[in-house]
Structure formats: C-alpha cells, structure tokens
C-alpha cells in the first residue's frame, strides 16, 4: 500500500455540471479566469503531454506532465512535476480529478498523491489547491473567480 | 456547502483537535485518530461524521482501511465570504483615516 501521509484529498461541491468542471480544468480560456494559469495539452488523451502555463506575458511553464487517464467529464489523471525538476522521475506526483454528479451539485475530488515528504511541491500544493478549488467554485457559480 | 455546518463543526474543541491531528499527519485511520484522544472510539466516530458532513474532512477507502484527510476548501470559502470582506472594510477605514490626517 502506498504511504498516504504525503497525499491530499480535496473535495468541493459546486452548483454546476460535470462538463463545466471538466472544461474549467482543461480549457485554457476558462482556467485563466480562476487559476492564474492555463492547462494546455494538444488533445488531453492518455500519453499526451500537458503543461501548466502562467497567464502573464512571460507565459512561464511552471508544471509539466502527462495525461495518464482521461474519461471526460468524469475523470482525469495527470502526472505532475515542476518544470525545473522534470528530469528526475522521483519528482513526479499524480493528480486525480474525480467529477461526480450528486443531485444538482457536482462533487469534485482532487487527489494529489506520490508527493515527496518535505518537498517544496508538497508545501506549494497544500496552500494552492484549496485556493484554486474555491476560486473555481466561485467562477462556476458566480461567474467571478478569485485573483490568484 | 453550508456555512452553518462549517461553523458548527468548528465550534467543538475535540473536532478542532482532530483537524489539527490531520494537519500534522494526513490520511489517518480511525484507530490512529483515536490514539491520544481522550474520548471513546464512538465519540471520535461521531465527531468525524460531523466534520465529514461539513466537508472539512474527506475519506478514502484503501483496501480494508478508511483513511481520513483534512479538506480545507470550505475554510477558504468561509474566509472569502466572511474574513476577507471585513479586512477590506478595515483597510478602507485606515485609508480614510490617513486621508483625513493628511488633510489636517
């Protein structure tokens, strides 16, 4: 069994549809409105690369990885590493988006696992995910994301 | 989710302690969480139920075990709704005060 002490499971309930949540993750023109970043991939198909690009004139690539699973609009699994650490396989963690319709809400679960204990990535995502997810909820429910 | 549930869940020291314990080490079983808590296993189970209902923790089944994870997302929603709003008010007051003092 994998050590789950360096794993996180974030859950948010959003009044929207699974399609909208999937698009909010995978479509750059939506992600930039709540994440301050865009997630870019040619086709979001398993095996394809994706990158996490800051929405600013410099367009810096902060994260890179591959699409491991894709089942729109229910599930997306990505490998995930800092762009500067992509040569070290040990630095790749895994992010799973599970999108479930529950009544008129969507339950979005983000599981981030295989993180290196004590790493900068662990610290960064601990602060980052709750903000990103509450900003996504805000955008999808009110049309207004938070300034990240 | 419901703000009321979040505030009610946080209104109990035992439940806040459980959240602190998960903050120290995420992904614990019920057995691990009962350790060093001065309450019965049944009370811990009840408290965890209230925290999960408020979406402050999430649970995942791994094999035979159920692991508990802290979920701070609703806290950020409460923060956005309540705390940030008042901070803006206070900053506004400070800036009014400064303008007034600078005019004098």
mmCIF file of C-alpha atoms in Angstrom:
data_model
loop_
_atom_site.group_PDB
_atom_site.id
_atom_site.type_symbol
_atom_site.label_atom_id
_atom_site.label_comp_id
_atom_site.label_asym_id
_atom_site.label_seq_id
_atom_site.Cartn_x
_atom_site.Cartn_y
_atom_site.Cartn_z
ATOM 1 C CA UNK A 1 0.000 0.000 0.000
ATOM 2 C CA UNK A 2 1.338 3.440 -0.878
ATOM 3 C CA UNK A 3 2.191 5.723 2.006
ATOM 4 C CA UNK A 4 -0.717 8.126 2.084
ATOM 5 C CA UNK A 5 0.741 10.549 4.619
ATOM 6 C CA UNK A 6 2.041 12.734 1.798
ATOM 7 C CA UNK A 7 -1.265 12.628 -0.062
ATOM 8 C CA UNK A 8 -4.132 15.069 -0.111
ATOM 9 C CA UNK A 9 -7.782 14.626 -0.907
ATOM 10 C CA UNK A 10 -9.609 17.860 -1.566
ATOM 11 C CA UNK A 11 -13.340 17.964 -2.074
ATOM 12 C CA UNK A 12 -15.582 20.779 -3.174
ATOM 13 C CA UNK A 13 -19.265 20.837 -4.096
ATOM 14 C CA UNK A 14 -20.115 23.108 -6.997
ATOM 15 C CA UNK A 15 -23.531 24.030 -8.353
ATOM 16 C CA UNK A 16 -22.750 23.276 -11.986
ATOM 17 C CA UNK A 17 -22.437 20.362 -14.398
ATOM 18 C CA UNK A 18 -19.636 17.786 -14.780
ATOM 19 C CA UNK A 19 -18.929 19.099 -18.300
ATOM 20 C CA UNK A 20 -18.336 22.607 -16.997
ATOM 21 C CA UNK A 21 -15.929 21.336 -14.340
ATOM 22 C CA UNK A 22 -14.006 19.241 -16.863
ATOM 23 C CA UNK A 23 -13.783 22.251 -19.170
ATOM 24 C CA UNK A 24 -12.678 24.504 -16.327
ATOM 25 C CA UNK A 25 -9.678 22.222 -15.855
ATOM 26 C CA UNK A 26 -8.805 21.529 -19.483
ATOM 27 C CA UNK A 27 -9.726 24.707 -21.355
ATOM 28 C CA UNK A 28 -7.119 27.466 -21.103
ATOM 29 C CA UNK A 29 -9.584 30.312 -21.659
ATOM 30 C CA UNK A 30 -11.572 29.194 -18.604
ATOM 31 C CA UNK A 31 -8.663 28.163 -16.337
ATOM 32 C CA UNK A 32 -7.040 31.585 -16.729
ATOM 33 C CA UNK A 33 -10.114 33.177 -15.142
ATOM 34 C CA UNK A 34 -9.765 31.425 -11.789
ATOM 35 C CA UNK A 35 -6.328 29.777 -11.622
ATOM 36 C CA UNK A 36 -3.947 32.448 -12.900
ATOM 37 C CA UNK A 37 -2.640 29.611 -15.052
ATOM 38 C CA UNK A 38 -3.771 27.640 -18.066
ATOM 39 C CA UNK A 39 -3.524 23.887 -18.513
ATOM 40 C CA UNK A 40 -2.517 23.146 -22.065
ATOM 41 C CA UNK A 41 -2.482 19.847 -23.928
ATOM 42 C CA UNK A 42 -2.885 19.016 -27.612
ATOM 43 C CA UNK A 43 -5.755 16.595 -27.053
ATOM 44 C CA UNK A 44 -5.952 15.576 -23.344
ATOM 45 C CA UNK A 45 -5.639 11.933 -24.410
ATOM 46 C CA UNK A 46 -3.700 9.340 -22.371
ATOM 47 C CA UNK A 47 0.001 9.569 -23.176
ATOM 48 C CA UNK A 48 -0.188 13.198 -24.290
ATOM 49 C CA UNK A 49 1.809 15.856 -22.532
ATOM 50 C CA UNK A 50 0.239 18.728 -20.636
ATOM 51 C CA UNK A 51 1.735 21.859 -19.182
ATOM 52 C CA UNK A 52 0.700 24.439 -16.642
ATOM 53 C CA UNK A 53 1.413 27.891 -18.023
ATOM 54 C CA UNK A 54 1.180 31.132 -16.090
ATOM 55 C CA UNK A 55 -1.285 33.596 -17.568
ATOM 56 C CA UNK A 56 1.087 36.503 -17.975
ATOM 57 C CA UNK A 57 3.079 37.985 -20.850
ATOM 58 C CA UNK A 58 6.105 35.807 -19.986
ATOM 59 C CA UNK A 59 3.959 32.634 -20.342
ATOM 60 C CA UNK A 60 6.273 30.752 -17.965
ATOM 61 C CA UNK A 61 5.750 26.990 -17.837
ATOM 62 C CA UNK A 62 5.509 26.085 -14.141
ATOM 63 C CA UNK A 63 4.442 22.430 -14.273
ATOM 64 C CA UNK A 64 4.664 19.632 -16.781
ATOM 65 C CA UNK A 65 3.435 16.066 -17.006
ATOM 66 C CA UNK A 66 1.471 13.535 -18.975
ATOM 67 C CA UNK A 67 -2.166 12.635 -19.219
ATOM 68 C CA UNK A 68 -2.423 9.204 -17.567
ATOM 69 C CA UNK A 69 -6.184 8.663 -17.837
ATOM 70 C CA UNK A 70 -8.949 10.625 -19.449
ATOM 71 C CA UNK A 71 -12.661 9.888 -19.212
ATOM 72 C CA UNK A 72 -14.445 13.194 -19.817
ATOM 73 C CA UNK A 73 -16.306 14.537 -17.972
ATOM 74 C CA UNK A 74 -15.848 12.098 -15.103
ATOM 75 C CA UNK A 75 -12.176 11.557 -14.536
ATOM 76 C CA UNK A 76 -8.779 12.943 -15.457
ATOM 77 C CA UNK A 77 -5.451 11.680 -14.115
ATOM 78 C CA UNK A 78 -2.253 13.641 -14.669
ATOM 79 C CA UNK A 79 1.384 13.208 -13.754
ATOM 80 C CA UNK A 80 2.682 16.424 -12.303
ATOM 81 C CA UNK A 81 6.155 17.894 -11.711
ATOM 82 C CA UNK A 82 7.894 21.238 -11.556
ATOM 83 C CA UNK A 83 9.195 22.156 -14.983
ATOM 84 C CA UNK A 84 12.678 22.543 -13.447
ATOM 85 C CA UNK A 85 12.577 19.009 -11.977
ATOM 86 C CA UNK A 86 11.194 17.092 -14.933
ATOM 87 C CA UNK A 87 14.420 15.149 -15.462
ATOM 88 C CA UNK A 88 14.015 13.403 -12.102
ATOM 89 C CA UNK A 89 11.279 10.726 -12.209
ATOM 90 C CA UNK A 90 11.050 10.749 -8.384
ATOM 91 C CA UNK A 91 9.710 14.303 -8.504
ATOM 92 C CA UNK A 92 6.603 13.338 -10.441
ATOM 93 C CA UNK A 93 3.467 13.193 -8.364
ATOM 94 C CA UNK A 94 -0.007 12.256 -9.528
ATOM 95 C CA UNK A 95 -3.204 14.287 -9.575
ATOM 96 C CA UNK A 96 -6.617 12.663 -9.964
ATOM 97 C CA UNK A 97 -9.714 14.691 -10.705
ATOM 98 C CA UNK A 98 -12.947 12.799 -9.979
ATOM 99 C CA UNK A 99 -16.093 14.584 -11.050
ATOM 100 C CA UNK A 100 -19.389 13.151 -9.762
ATOM 101 C CA UNK A 101 -22.868 14.479 -10.294
ATOM 102 C CA UNK A 102 -24.781 14.447 -6.987
ATOM 103 C CA UNK A 103 -28.320 15.745 -7.232
ATOM 104 C CA UNK A 104 -27.898 19.215 -8.695
ATOM 105 C CA UNK A 105 -24.334 19.586 -7.461
ATOM 106 C CA UNK A 106 -21.033 18.322 -8.719
ATOM 107 C CA UNK A 107 -18.696 16.755 -6.205
ATOM 108 C CA UNK A 108 -15.170 17.462 -7.392
ATOM 109 C CA UNK A 109 -12.488 15.416 -5.647
ATOM 110 C CA UNK A 110 -8.854 16.242 -6.291
ATOM 111 C CA UNK A 111 -6.475 13.592 -5.000
ATOM 112 C CA UNK A 112 -2.809 14.507 -5.085
ATOM 113 C CA UNK A 113 -0.526 11.583 -4.273
ATOM 114 C CA UNK A 114 3.043 10.300 -4.550
ATOM 115 C CA UNK A 115 4.379 13.611 -3.250
ATOM 116 C CA UNK A 116 7.858 13.732 -1.768
ATOM 117 C CA UNK A 117 7.573 14.366 2.007
ATOM 118 C CA UNK A 118 9.122 17.733 2.896
ATOM 119 C CA UNK A 119 9.317 18.906 -0.722
ATOM 120 C CA UNK A 120 8.582 22.390 -1.965
ATOM 121 C CA UNK A 121 5.858 20.870 -4.139
ATOM 122 C CA UNK A 122 4.136 19.414 -1.071
ATOM 123 C CA UNK A 123 4.193 22.808 0.634
ATOM 124 C CA UNK A 124 3.060 24.595 -2.507
ATOM 125 C CA UNK A 125 0.087 22.395 -3.253
ATOM 126 C CA UNK A 126 -1.039 22.395 0.387
ATOM 127 C CA UNK A 127 -1.555 26.130 0.087
ATOM 128 C CA UNK A 128 -2.518 26.076 -3.560
ATOM 129 C CA UNK A 129 -5.294 23.525 -4.033
ATOM 130 C CA UNK A 130 -7.793 24.924 -1.521
ATOM 131 C CA UNK A 131 -7.436 28.368 -3.097
ATOM 132 C CA UNK A 132 -7.671 27.087 -6.652
ATOM 133 C CA UNK A 133 -10.727 24.967 -5.874
ATOM 134 C CA UNK A 134 -12.590 27.688 -4.035
ATOM 135 C CA UNK A 135 -11.751 30.078 -6.863
ATOM 136 C CA UNK A 136 -13.067 27.541 -9.414
ATOM 137 C CA UNK A 137 -16.259 27.155 -7.388
ATOM 138 C CA UNK A 138 -16.629 30.915 -7.272
ATOM 139 C CA UNK A 139 -16.166 31.243 -11.047
ATOM 140 C CA UNK A 140 -18.564 28.444 -11.946
ATOM 141 C CA UNK A 141 -21.261 29.597 -9.523
ATOM 142 C CA UNK A 142 -20.970 33.364 -9.786
ATOM 143 C CA UNK A 143 -19.001 33.995 -12.977
ATOM 144 C CA UNK A 144 -16.238 35.570 -10.933
ATOM 145 C CA UNK A 145 -13.020 33.766 -9.982
ATOM 146 C CA UNK A 146 -10.631 34.935 -7.288
ATOM 147 C CA UNK A 147 -7.472 36.822 -8.106
ATOM 148 C CA UNK A 148 -4.776 34.118 -7.863
ATOM 149 C CA UNK B 1 -21.600 23.700 1.114
ATOM 150 C CA UNK B 2 -23.423 25.093 4.054
ATOM 151 C CA UNK B 3 -21.551 27.734 6.087
ATOM 152 C CA UNK B 4 -23.635 26.814 9.147
ATOM 153 C CA UNK B 5 -22.299 23.279 9.063
ATOM 154 C CA UNK B 6 -18.726 24.539 8.869
ATOM 155 C CA UNK B 7 -19.130 26.895 11.835
ATOM 156 C CA UNK B 8 -20.947 24.261 13.893
ATOM 157 C CA UNK B 9 -18.307 21.674 13.115
ATOM 158 C CA UNK B 10 -15.562 24.071 14.181
ATOM 159 C CA UNK B 11 -17.380 25.053 17.392
ATOM 160 C CA UNK B 12 -16.124 21.983 19.270
ATOM 161 C CA UNK B 13 -12.560 21.741 20.684
ATOM 162 C CA UNK B 14 -12.423 17.971 20.153
ATOM 163 C CA UNK B 15 -13.255 18.370 16.467
ATOM 164 C CA UNK B 16 -10.695 21.145 16.067
ATOM 165 C CA UNK B 17 -8.159 18.853 17.694
ATOM 166 C CA UNK B 18 -8.998 16.110 15.178
ATOM 167 C CA UNK B 19 -8.409 18.616 12.364
ATOM 168 C CA UNK B 20 -5.079 19.596 13.941
ATOM 169 C CA UNK B 21 -4.132 15.929 14.108
ATOM 170 C CA UNK B 22 -4.902 15.508 10.407
ATOM 171 C CA UNK B 23 -2.969 18.655 9.638
ATOM 172 C CA UNK B 24 0.076 17.088 11.338
ATOM 173 C CA UNK B 25 -0.409 13.836 9.516
ATOM 174 C CA UNK B 26 -2.916 13.443 6.748
ATOM 175 C CA UNK B 27 -4.608 10.202 5.733
ATOM 176 C CA UNK B 28 -5.106 8.569 9.152
ATOM 177 C CA UNK B 29 -7.347 5.660 10.082
ATOM 178 C CA UNK B 30 -9.963 5.838 12.839
ATOM 179 C CA UNK B 31 -7.650 3.789 15.065
ATOM 180 C CA UNK B 32 -4.767 6.226 14.575
ATOM 181 C CA UNK B 33 -7.026 9.192 15.270
ATOM 182 C CA UNK B 34 -8.366 7.614 18.489
ATOM 183 C CA UNK B 35 -4.828 7.295 19.801
ATOM 184 C CA UNK B 36 -4.025 10.096 22.325
ATOM 185 C CA UNK B 37 -7.572 11.491 22.083
ATOM 186 C CA UNK B 38 -9.249 11.422 25.490
ATOM 187 C CA UNK B 39 -12.567 10.243 24.162
ATOM 188 C CA UNK B 40 -14.214 6.974 23.248
ATOM 189 C CA UNK B 41 -13.910 5.488 19.815
ATOM 190 C CA UNK B 42 -17.631 6.065 19.418
ATOM 191 C CA UNK B 43 -17.277 9.815 20.136
ATOM 192 C CA UNK B 44 -14.389 10.115 17.705
ATOM 193 C CA UNK B 45 -16.523 8.380 15.054
ATOM 194 C CA UNK B 46 -19.363 10.830 15.729
ATOM 195 C CA UNK B 47 -17.081 13.861 15.550
ATOM 196 C CA UNK B 48 -15.559 12.612 12.304
ATOM 197 C CA UNK B 49 -19.079 12.206 10.910
ATOM 198 C CA UNK B 50 -19.894 15.851 11.690
ATOM 199 C CA UNK B 51 -16.608 17.012 10.158
ATOM 200 C CA UNK B 52 -17.260 14.953 7.037
ATOM 201 C CA UNK B 53 -20.813 16.262 6.780
ATOM 202 C CA UNK B 54 -19.392 19.807 6.842
ATOM 203 C CA UNK B 55 -16.926 18.689 4.133
ATOM 204 C CA UNK B 56 -13.980 19.545 6.400
ATOM 205 C CA UNK B 57 -12.641 16.046 6.037
ATOM 206 C CA UNK B 58 -12.831 13.564 3.211
ATOM 207 C CA UNK B 59 -12.422 9.826 3.411
ATOM 208 C CA UNK B 60 -10.934 7.294 1.066
ATOM 209 C CA UNK B 61 -11.099 3.513 1.267
ATOM 210 C CA UNK B 62 -7.772 1.781 0.753
ATOM 211 C CA UNK B 63 -8.213 -1.959 0.971
ATOM 212 C CA UNK B 64 -9.824 -2.651 4.338
ATOM 213 C CA UNK B 65 -8.909 0.728 5.765
ATOM 214 C CA UNK B 66 -10.754 4.008 5.683
ATOM 215 C CA UNK B 67 -8.378 6.951 5.632
ATOM 216 C CA UNK B 68 -9.317 10.473 6.743
ATOM 217 C CA UNK B 69 -7.979 13.572 5.009
ATOM 218 C CA UNK B 70 -8.302 17.180 6.053
ATOM 219 C CA UNK B 71 -10.208 19.207 3.476
ATOM 220 C CA UNK B 72 -9.601 22.925 3.969
ATOM 221 C CA UNK B 73 -11.547 24.025 0.871
ATOM 222 C CA UNK B 74 -14.695 25.096 2.837
ATOM 223 C CA UNK B 75 -12.460 27.144 5.153
ATOM 224 C CA UNK B 76 -11.310 29.182 2.176
ATOM 225 C CA UNK B 77 -14.904 29.678 1.144
ATOM 226 C CA UNK B 78 -15.739 30.920 4.648
ATOM 227 C CA UNK B 79 -12.614 33.080 4.506
ATOM 228 C CA UNK B 80 -13.672 34.576 1.206
ATOM 229 C CA UNK B 81 -17.213 35.170 2.434
ATOM 230 C CA UNK B 82 -16.504 36.471 5.933
ATOM 231 C CA UNK B 83 -12.939 37.383 6.775
ATOM 232 C CA UNK B 84 -11.703 38.999 3.585
ATOM 233 C CA UNK B 85 -14.813 41.151 3.478
ATOM 234 C CA UNK B 86 -14.073 42.584 6.926
ATOM 235 C CA UNK B 87 -10.399 43.059 6.139
ATOM 236 C CA UNK B 88 -11.357 45.169 3.158
ATOM 237 C CA UNK B 89 -13.586 47.242 5.422
ATOM 238 C CA UNK B 90 -10.771 47.768 7.883
ATOM 239 C CA UNK B 91 -8.302 48.686 5.162
ATOM 240 C CA UNK B 92 -10.876 51.131 3.861
ATOM 241 C CA UNK B 93 -11.169 52.716 7.312
ATOM 242 C CA UNK B 94 -7.403 53.008 7.582
ATOM 243 C CA UNK B 95 -7.173 54.690 4.242
ATOM 244 C CA UNK B 96 -9.974 57.130 5.187
ATOM 245 C CA UNK B 97 -8.132 57.885 8.417
ATOM 246 C CA UNK B 98 -4.900 58.524 6.561
ATOM 247 C CA UNK B 99 -6.578 60.854 4.104
ATOM 248 C CA UNK B 100 -8.159 62.741 6.961
ATOM 249 C CA UNK B 101 -4.899 63.036 8.902
ATOM 250 C CA UNK B 102 -3.003 64.116 5.838
ATOM 251 C CA UNK B 103 -5.501 66.877 5.176
ATOM 252 C CA UNK B 104 -5.090 68.292 8.659
#
